[in-house]
mmCIF file of C-alpha atoms and ligand atoms in Angstrom:
data_model
loop_
_atom_site.group_PDB
_atom_site.id
_atom_site.type_symbol
_atom_site.label_atom_id
_atom_site.label_comp_id
_atom_site.label_asym_id
_atom_site.label_seq_id
_atom_site.Cartn_x
_atom_site.Cartn_y
_atom_site.Cartn_z
ATOM 1 C CA UNK A 916 11.300 -0.855 -4.394
ATOM 2 C CA UNK A 917 8.536 1.647 -3.681
ATOM 3 C CA UNK A 918 7.725 4.228 -6.373
ATOM 4 C CA UNK A 919 5.401 7.102 -5.470
ATOM 5 C CA UNK A 920 3.535 9.008 -8.177
ATOM 6 C CA UNK A 921 1.502 12.003 -7.094
ATOM 7 C CA UNK A 922 -0.217 14.780 -8.973
ATOM 8 C CA UNK A 923 -3.579 16.207 -10.006
ATOM 9 C CA UNK A 924 -6.118 14.244 -12.005
ATOM 10 C CA UNK A 925 -5.485 13.872 -15.710
ATOM 11 C CA UNK A 926 -1.704 14.348 -15.533
ATOM 12 C CA UNK A 927 -1.050 10.785 -16.739
ATOM 13 C CA UNK A 928 -0.363 9.093 -13.380
ATOM 14 C CA UNK A 929 -2.413 5.963 -14.064
ATOM 15 C CA UNK A 930 -1.139 5.288 -17.555
ATOM 16 C CA UNK A 931 2.475 5.873 -16.580
ATOM 17 C CA UNK A 932 2.149 4.085 -13.239
ATOM 18 C CA UNK A 933 0.878 0.979 -15.029
ATOM 19 C CA UNK A 934 3.658 1.177 -17.614
ATOM 20 C CA UNK A 935 6.325 1.432 -14.904
ATOM 21 C CA UNK A 936 4.824 -1.397 -12.856
ATOM 22 C CA UNK A 937 4.750 -3.686 -15.901
ATOM 23 C CA UNK A 938 8.276 -2.809 -16.976
ATOM 24 C CA UNK A 939 9.718 -3.311 -13.500
ATOM 25 C CA UNK A 940 7.572 -6.268 -12.398
ATOM 26 C CA UNK A 941 6.063 -4.350 -9.477
ATOM 27 C CA UNK A 942 2.562 -4.318 -8.047
ATOM 28 C CA UNK A 943 0.476 -1.333 -9.175
ATOM 29 C CA UNK A 944 -1.778 0.378 -6.667
ATOM 30 C CA UNK A 945 -4.289 2.994 -7.821
ATOM 31 C CA UNK A 946 -5.112 4.675 -4.508
ATOM 32 C CA UNK A 947 -7.722 6.950 -6.112
ATOM 33 C CA UNK A 948 -9.685 3.806 -6.991
ATOM 34 C CA UNK A 949 -9.762 2.954 -3.287
ATOM 35 C CA UNK A 950 -11.241 6.364 -2.386
ATOM 36 C CA UNK A 951 -13.724 5.908 -5.209
ATOM 37 C CA UNK A 952 -14.764 2.486 -3.855
ATOM 38 C CA UNK A 953 -15.202 4.020 -0.385
ATOM 39 C CA UNK A 954 -17.338 6.797 -1.896
ATOM 40 C CA UNK A 955 -19.456 4.243 -3.749
ATOM 41 C CA UNK A 956 -20.058 2.370 -0.491
ATOM 42 C CA UNK A 957 -21.349 5.616 1.068
ATOM 43 C CA UNK A 958 -23.554 6.431 -1.953
ATOM 44 C CA UNK A 959 -25.082 2.951 -1.825
ATOM 45 C CA UNK A 960 -25.973 3.383 1.837
ATOM 46 C CA UNK A 961 -27.702 6.659 1.007
ATOM 47 C CA UNK A 962 -25.909 8.741 3.623
ATOM 48 C CA UNK A 963 -25.194 12.410 3.169
ATOM 49 C CA UNK A 964 -21.549 12.820 2.136
ATOM 50 C CA UNK A 965 -21.359 15.769 4.513
ATOM 51 C CA UNK A 966 -21.983 13.431 7.436
ATOM 52 C CA UNK A 967 -18.332 12.604 8.124
ATOM 53 C CA UNK A 968 -19.077 10.176 10.965
ATOM 54 C CA UNK A 969 -21.568 8.135 8.977
ATOM 55 C CA UNK A 970 -19.330 8.080 5.909
ATOM 56 C CA UNK A 971 -16.275 6.986 7.871
ATOM 57 C CA UNK A 972 -18.266 4.272 9.647
ATOM 58 C CA UNK A 973 -19.336 2.884 6.269
ATOM 59 C CA UNK A 974 -15.812 3.089 4.839
ATOM 60 C CA UNK A 975 -14.338 1.369 7.932
ATOM 61 C CA UNK A 976 -16.810 -1.471 7.437
ATOM 62 C CA UNK A 977 -16.303 -1.815 3.695
ATOM 63 C CA UNK A 978 -13.976 -4.432 2.282
ATOM 64 C CA UNK A 979 -11.976 -2.769 -0.485
ATOM 65 C CA UNK A 980 -9.553 -4.817 -2.562
ATOM 66 C CA UNK A 981 -7.640 -4.498 -5.827
ATOM 67 C CA UNK A 982 -6.861 -7.541 -7.940
ATOM 68 C CA UNK A 983 -5.234 -8.454 -11.213
ATOM 69 C CA UNK A 984 -2.553 -7.185 -13.559
ATOM 70 C CA UNK A 985 -1.817 -3.412 -13.835
ATOM 71 C CA UNK A 986 -3.717 -2.980 -17.093
ATOM 72 C CA UNK A 987 -6.644 -5.158 -16.054
ATOM 73 C CA UNK A 988 -6.984 -4.088 -12.456
ATOM 74 C CA UNK A 989 -10.265 -5.016 -10.786
ATOM 75 C CA UNK A 990 -11.603 -3.043 -7.870
ATOM 76 C CA UNK A 991 -13.705 -5.053 -5.453
ATOM 77 C CA UNK A 992 -16.145 -3.649 -2.923
ATOM 78 C CA UNK A 993 -17.327 -6.301 -0.476
ATOM 79 C CA UNK A 994 -16.365 -8.914 -3.052
ATOM 80 C CA UNK A 995 -18.279 -7.271 -5.940
ATOM 81 C CA UNK A 996 -16.431 -6.031 -9.024
ATOM 82 C CA UNK A 997 -17.136 -2.274 -9.150
ATOM 83 C CA UNK A 998 -14.336 -1.356 -11.595
ATOM 84 C CA UNK A 999 -16.657 0.398 -14.071
ATOM 85 C CA UNK A 1000 -19.096 1.850 -11.578
ATOM 86 C CA UNK A 1001 -16.364 3.789 -9.736
ATOM 87 C CA UNK A 1002 -15.401 5.618 -12.967
ATOM 88 C CA UNK A 1003 -18.618 7.618 -13.241
ATOM 89 C CA UNK A 1004 -18.605 11.366 -12.688
ATOM 90 C CA UNK A 1005 -20.938 10.975 -9.718
ATOM 91 C CA UNK A 1006 -18.483 8.677 -7.933
ATOM 92 C CA UNK A 1007 -15.493 10.886 -8.881
ATOM 93 C CA UNK A 1008 -17.164 13.868 -7.264
ATOM 94 C CA UNK A 1009 -18.179 11.861 -4.207
ATOM 95 C CA UNK A 1010 -14.606 10.519 -3.852
ATOM 96 C CA UNK A 1011 -13.308 14.056 -3.890
ATOM 97 C CA UNK A 1012 -15.595 14.908 -0.928
ATOM 98 C CA UNK A 1013 -15.087 11.640 0.990
ATOM 99 C CA UNK A 1014 -11.292 11.954 0.695
ATOM 100 C CA UNK A 1015 -11.386 15.134 2.815
ATOM 101 C CA UNK A 1016 -12.476 13.094 5.877
ATOM 102 C CA UNK A 1017 -9.501 12.318 8.154
ATOM 103 C CA UNK A 1018 -10.831 8.973 9.440
ATOM 104 C CA UNK A 1019 -11.353 7.822 5.878
ATOM 105 C CA UNK A 1020 -7.818 8.846 4.941
ATOM 106 C CA UNK A 1021 -6.369 7.060 7.976
ATOM 107 C CA UNK A 1022 -8.032 3.801 6.992
ATOM 108 C CA UNK A 1023 -6.942 4.106 3.345
ATOM 109 C CA UNK A 1024 -3.352 4.947 4.281
ATOM 110 C CA UNK A 1025 -3.174 1.872 6.565
ATOM 111 C CA UNK A 1026 -4.500 -0.352 3.780
ATOM 112 C CA UNK A 1027 -2.143 1.152 1.211
ATOM 113 C CA UNK A 1028 0.900 0.691 3.442
ATOM 114 C CA UNK A 1029 0.067 -2.906 4.188
ATOM 115 C CA UNK A 1030 -0.494 -3.726 0.493
ATOM 116 C CA UNK A 1031 2.713 -1.916 -0.533
ATOM 117 C CA UNK A 1032 4.851 -3.494 2.192
ATOM 118 C CA UNK A 1033 3.606 -7.007 1.547
ATOM 119 C CA UNK A 1034 4.320 -6.931 -2.179
ATOM 120 C CA UNK A 1035 7.425 -9.128 -2.724
ATOM 121 C CA UNK A 1036 9.181 -7.012 -5.396
ATOM 122 C CA UNK A 1037 7.731 -3.671 -4.431
ATOM 123 C CA UNK A 1038 4.958 -1.434 -5.615
ATOM 124 C CA UNK A 1039 4.116 1.581 -7.744
ATOM 125 C CA UNK A 1040 1.507 3.664 -5.919
ATOM 126 C CA UNK A 1041 -0.264 6.587 -7.499
ATOM 127 C CA UNK A 1042 -2.378 9.192 -5.743
ATOM 128 C CA UNK A 1043 -2.126 12.588 -4.081
ATOM 129 C CA UNK A 1044 -0.317 11.900 -0.784
ATOM 130 C CA UNK A 1045 1.910 8.914 -1.557
ATOM 131 C CA UNK A 1046 5.294 10.655 -1.300
ATOM 132 C CA UNK A 1047 4.188 12.967 1.499
ATOM 133 C CA UNK A 1048 2.163 10.659 3.794
ATOM 134 C CA UNK A 1049 1.783 7.024 2.706
ATOM 135 C CA UNK A 1050 5.427 6.290 1.848
ATOM 136 C CA UNK A 1051 7.529 9.332 2.766
ATOM 137 C CA UNK A 1052 10.608 7.078 2.430
ATOM 138 C CA UNK A 1053 9.707 5.861 -1.065
ATOM 139 C CA UNK A 1054 12.750 4.975 -3.168
ATOM 140 C CA UNK A 1055 11.655 7.210 -6.036
ATOM 141 C CA UNK A 1056 9.080 10.006 -5.985
ATOM 142 C CA UNK A 1057 7.472 11.610 -8.996
ATOM 143 C CA UNK A 1058 5.067 14.507 -9.191
ATOM 144 C CA UNK A 1059 3.301 14.555 -12.543
ATOM 145 C CA UNK A 1060 1.471 17.669 -13.502
ATOM 146 C CA UNK A 1061 0.050 19.391 -16.595
ATOM 147 C CA UNK A 1062 -1.842 22.548 -17.381
ATOM 148 C CA UNK A 1063 -5.567 22.229 -16.525
ATOM 149 C CA UNK A 1064 -6.438 22.724 -20.200
ATOM 150 C CA UNK A 1065 -4.214 19.816 -21.266
ATOM 151 C CA UNK A 1066 -5.628 17.572 -18.536
ATOM 152 C CA UNK A 1067 -9.206 18.494 -19.402
ATOM 153 C CA UNK A 1068 -8.543 17.836 -23.101
ATOM 154 C CA UNK A 1069 -7.180 14.329 -22.331
ATOM 155 C CA UNK A 1070 -9.975 13.498 -19.907
ATOM 156 C CA UNK A 1071 -12.578 14.725 -22.387
ATOM 157 C CA UNK A 1072 -11.097 12.569 -25.197
ATOM 158 C CA UNK A 1073 -10.968 9.519 -22.867
ATOM 159 C CA UNK A 1074 -14.592 10.023 -21.803
ATOM 160 C CA UNK A 1075 -15.690 10.447 -25.412
ATOM 161 C CA UNK A 1076 -13.922 7.206 -26.391
ATOM 162 C CA UNK A 1077 -15.773 5.446 -23.560
ATOM 163 C CA UNK A 1078 -19.077 6.817 -24.857
ATOM 164 C CA UNK A 1079 -19.619 9.268 -21.966
ATOM 165 C CA UNK A 1080 -21.292 12.435 -23.138
ATOM 166 C CA UNK A 1081 -19.783 15.668 -21.883
ATOM 167 C CA UNK A 1082 -18.177 18.819 -23.244
ATOM 168 C CA UNK A 1083 -14.614 20.083 -22.980
ATOM 169 C CA UNK A 1084 -15.789 23.151 -21.015
ATOM 170 C CA UNK A 1085 -17.691 21.014 -18.515
ATOM 171 C CA UNK A 1086 -14.722 18.676 -18.087
ATOM 172 C CA UNK A 1087 -12.412 21.649 -17.488
ATOM 173 C CA UNK A 1088 -14.773 23.083 -14.865
ATOM 174 C CA UNK A 1089 -14.923 19.713 -13.089
ATOM 175 C CA UNK A 1090 -11.146 19.352 -13.116
ATOM 176 C CA UNK A 1091 -10.730 22.832 -11.665
ATOM 177 C CA UNK A 1092 -13.272 22.105 -8.952
ATOM 178 C CA UNK A 1093 -11.590 18.836 -7.944
ATOM 179 C CA UNK A 1094 -8.100 20.416 -8.040
ATOM 180 C CA UNK A 1095 -9.308 23.147 -5.742
ATOM 181 C CA UNK A 1096 -10.635 20.612 -3.231
ATOM 182 C CA UNK A 1097 -7.485 18.463 -3.431
ATOM 183 C CA UNK A 1098 -5.086 21.335 -2.745
ATOM 184 C CA UNK A 1099 -7.155 23.119 -0.112
ATOM 185 C CA UNK A 1100 -8.251 20.272 2.189
ATOM 186 C CA UNK A 1101 -6.683 20.412 5.638
ATOM 187 C CA UNK A 1102 -5.684 16.721 5.867
ATOM 188 C CA UNK A 1103 -2.934 15.705 3.417
ATOM 189 C CA UNK A 1104 -3.555 18.261 0.671
ATOM 190 C CA UNK A 1105 -1.952 17.671 -2.699
ATOM 191 C CA UNK A 1106 1.625 18.947 -2.298
ATOM 192 C CA UNK A 1107 4.955 18.411 -3.988
ATOM 193 C CA UNK A 1108 7.369 16.479 -1.735
ATOM 194 C CA UNK A 1109 10.861 17.934 -1.492
ATOM 195 C CA UNK A 1110 12.576 14.982 -3.151
ATOM 196 C CA UNK A 1111 9.995 14.521 -5.908
ATOM 197 C CA UNK A 1112 11.003 14.738 -9.549
ATOM 198 C CA UNK A 1113 8.437 17.104 -11.064
ATOM 199 C CA UNK A 1114 7.443 16.404 -14.667
ATOM 200 C CA UNK A 1115 5.084 18.684 -16.589
ATOM 201 C CA UNK A 1116 3.454 16.393 -19.139
ATOM 202 C CA UNK A 1117 1.478 19.127 -20.988
ATOM 203 C CA UNK A 1118 3.660 19.098 -24.087
ATOM 204 C CA UNK A 1119 5.318 15.697 -23.797
ATOM 205 C CA UNK A 1120 4.160 12.432 -25.272
ATOM 206 C CA UNK A 1121 3.801 9.316 -23.189
ATOM 207 C CA UNK A 1122 7.036 7.701 -24.350
ATOM 208 C CA UNK A 1123 9.058 10.784 -23.455
ATOM 209 C CA UNK A 1124 7.635 10.889 -19.934
ATOM 210 C CA UNK A 1125 8.076 7.133 -19.506
ATOM 211 C CA UNK A 1126 11.743 7.348 -20.558
ATOM 212 C CA UNK A 1127 12.357 10.227 -18.178
ATOM 213 C CA UNK A 1128 10.806 8.253 -15.316
ATOM 214 C CA UNK A 1129 12.693 5.065 -16.174
ATOM 215 C CA UNK A 1130 16.014 6.873 -16.250
ATOM 216 C CA UNK A 1131 15.325 8.254 -12.761
ATOM 217 C CA UNK A 1132 14.475 4.742 -11.534
ATOM 218 C CA UNK A 1133 17.662 3.305 -13.096
ATOM 219 C CA UNK A 1134 19.704 6.078 -11.497
ATOM 220 C CA UNK A 1135 18.223 5.187 -8.084
ATOM 221 C CA UNK A 1136 18.765 1.481 -8.614
ATOM 222 C CA UNK A 1137 22.360 2.128 -9.643
ATOM 223 C CA UNK A 1138 22.967 4.241 -6.555
ATOM 224 C CA UNK A 1139 21.523 1.509 -4.326
ATOM 225 C CA UNK A 1140 23.591 -1.311 -5.903
HETATM 226 O O1 LIG B 884 -7.128 9.853 -8.903
HETATM 227 P P1 LIG B 884 -8.653 9.771 -8.824
HETATM 228 O O2 LIG B 884 -9.348 10.803 -9.641
HETATM 229 O O3 LIG B 884 -9.154 8.410 -9.097
HETATM 230 O O4 LIG B 884 -8.986 10.089 -7.293
HETATM 231 C C1 LIG B 884 -10.299 10.182 -6.812
HETATM 232 C C2 LIG B 884 -10.347 11.182 -5.659
HETATM 233 O O5 LIG B 884 -9.639 10.665 -4.529
HETATM 234 C C3 LIG B 884 -9.720 12.538 -5.991
HETATM 235 O O6 LIG B 884 -10.644 13.581 -5.759
HETATM 236 C C4 LIG B 884 -8.584 12.709 -5.028
HETATM 237 C C5 LIG B 884 -8.747 11.633 -4.009
HETATM 238 N N1 LIG B 884 -7.478 10.979 -3.677
HETATM 239 C C6 LIG B 884 -6.831 11.360 -2.533
HETATM 240 O O7 LIG B 884 -7.287 12.267 -1.842
HETATM 241 N N2 LIG B 884 -5.676 10.752 -2.167
HETATM 242 C C7 LIG B 884 -5.150 9.778 -2.919
HETATM 243 N N3 LIG B 884 -4.003 9.186 -2.534
HETATM 244 C C8 LIG B 884 -5.801 9.378 -4.119
HETATM 245 C C9 LIG B 884 -6.964 10.022 -4.487
#
């Protein structure tokens, strides 16, 4: 079974994707982490992120892998664990730029398909283009969204808990900037697939969203049986 979860940052995709993967015994693939690892590779080589050819050459040559259980996922770049380093604001912003490059996207999509297809029980993939590009025939598609203010509030609280210093206003501005880039890029912009179940998580708690998603999955499984 392939489950696609798309949506803007801070809508709850990662938390809910991990919960679903654990509950259903599926592999969990955080595709944003792969773009972040690619961006980190480019930063480390000191190339300008505007130089699409240089960036894509570096990303093509980088070995990006994800390992471990959904809630203890490790992201490896050329064999090195970069799980924490890819979560910095600098890398998030670089990933948002690098992910506009078509050659980079092509390489990531290939990798994501091969990981998803080779997983014995199936896979939960979360990102921006899973239901539209990576697995257009996914068994279940979700589009999680929330008001920018709700997403910024959650992200700000998460960052604070991790000891990162920022302000709510700054976080909101960053979220708006990344959203704008995600929806306006020419290659695979963030869109809602026709068959996707759209869930606005602004005023829902995690358990409510999880139950809603699980009932959709059960419905699909029932229909397939
Ligand atoms: O979900 P995230 O914040 O970790 O994603 C990092 C960046 O990668 C974000 O700006 C959007 C981009 N991305 C993408 O373009 N396509 C995906 N499937 C996943 C992430």
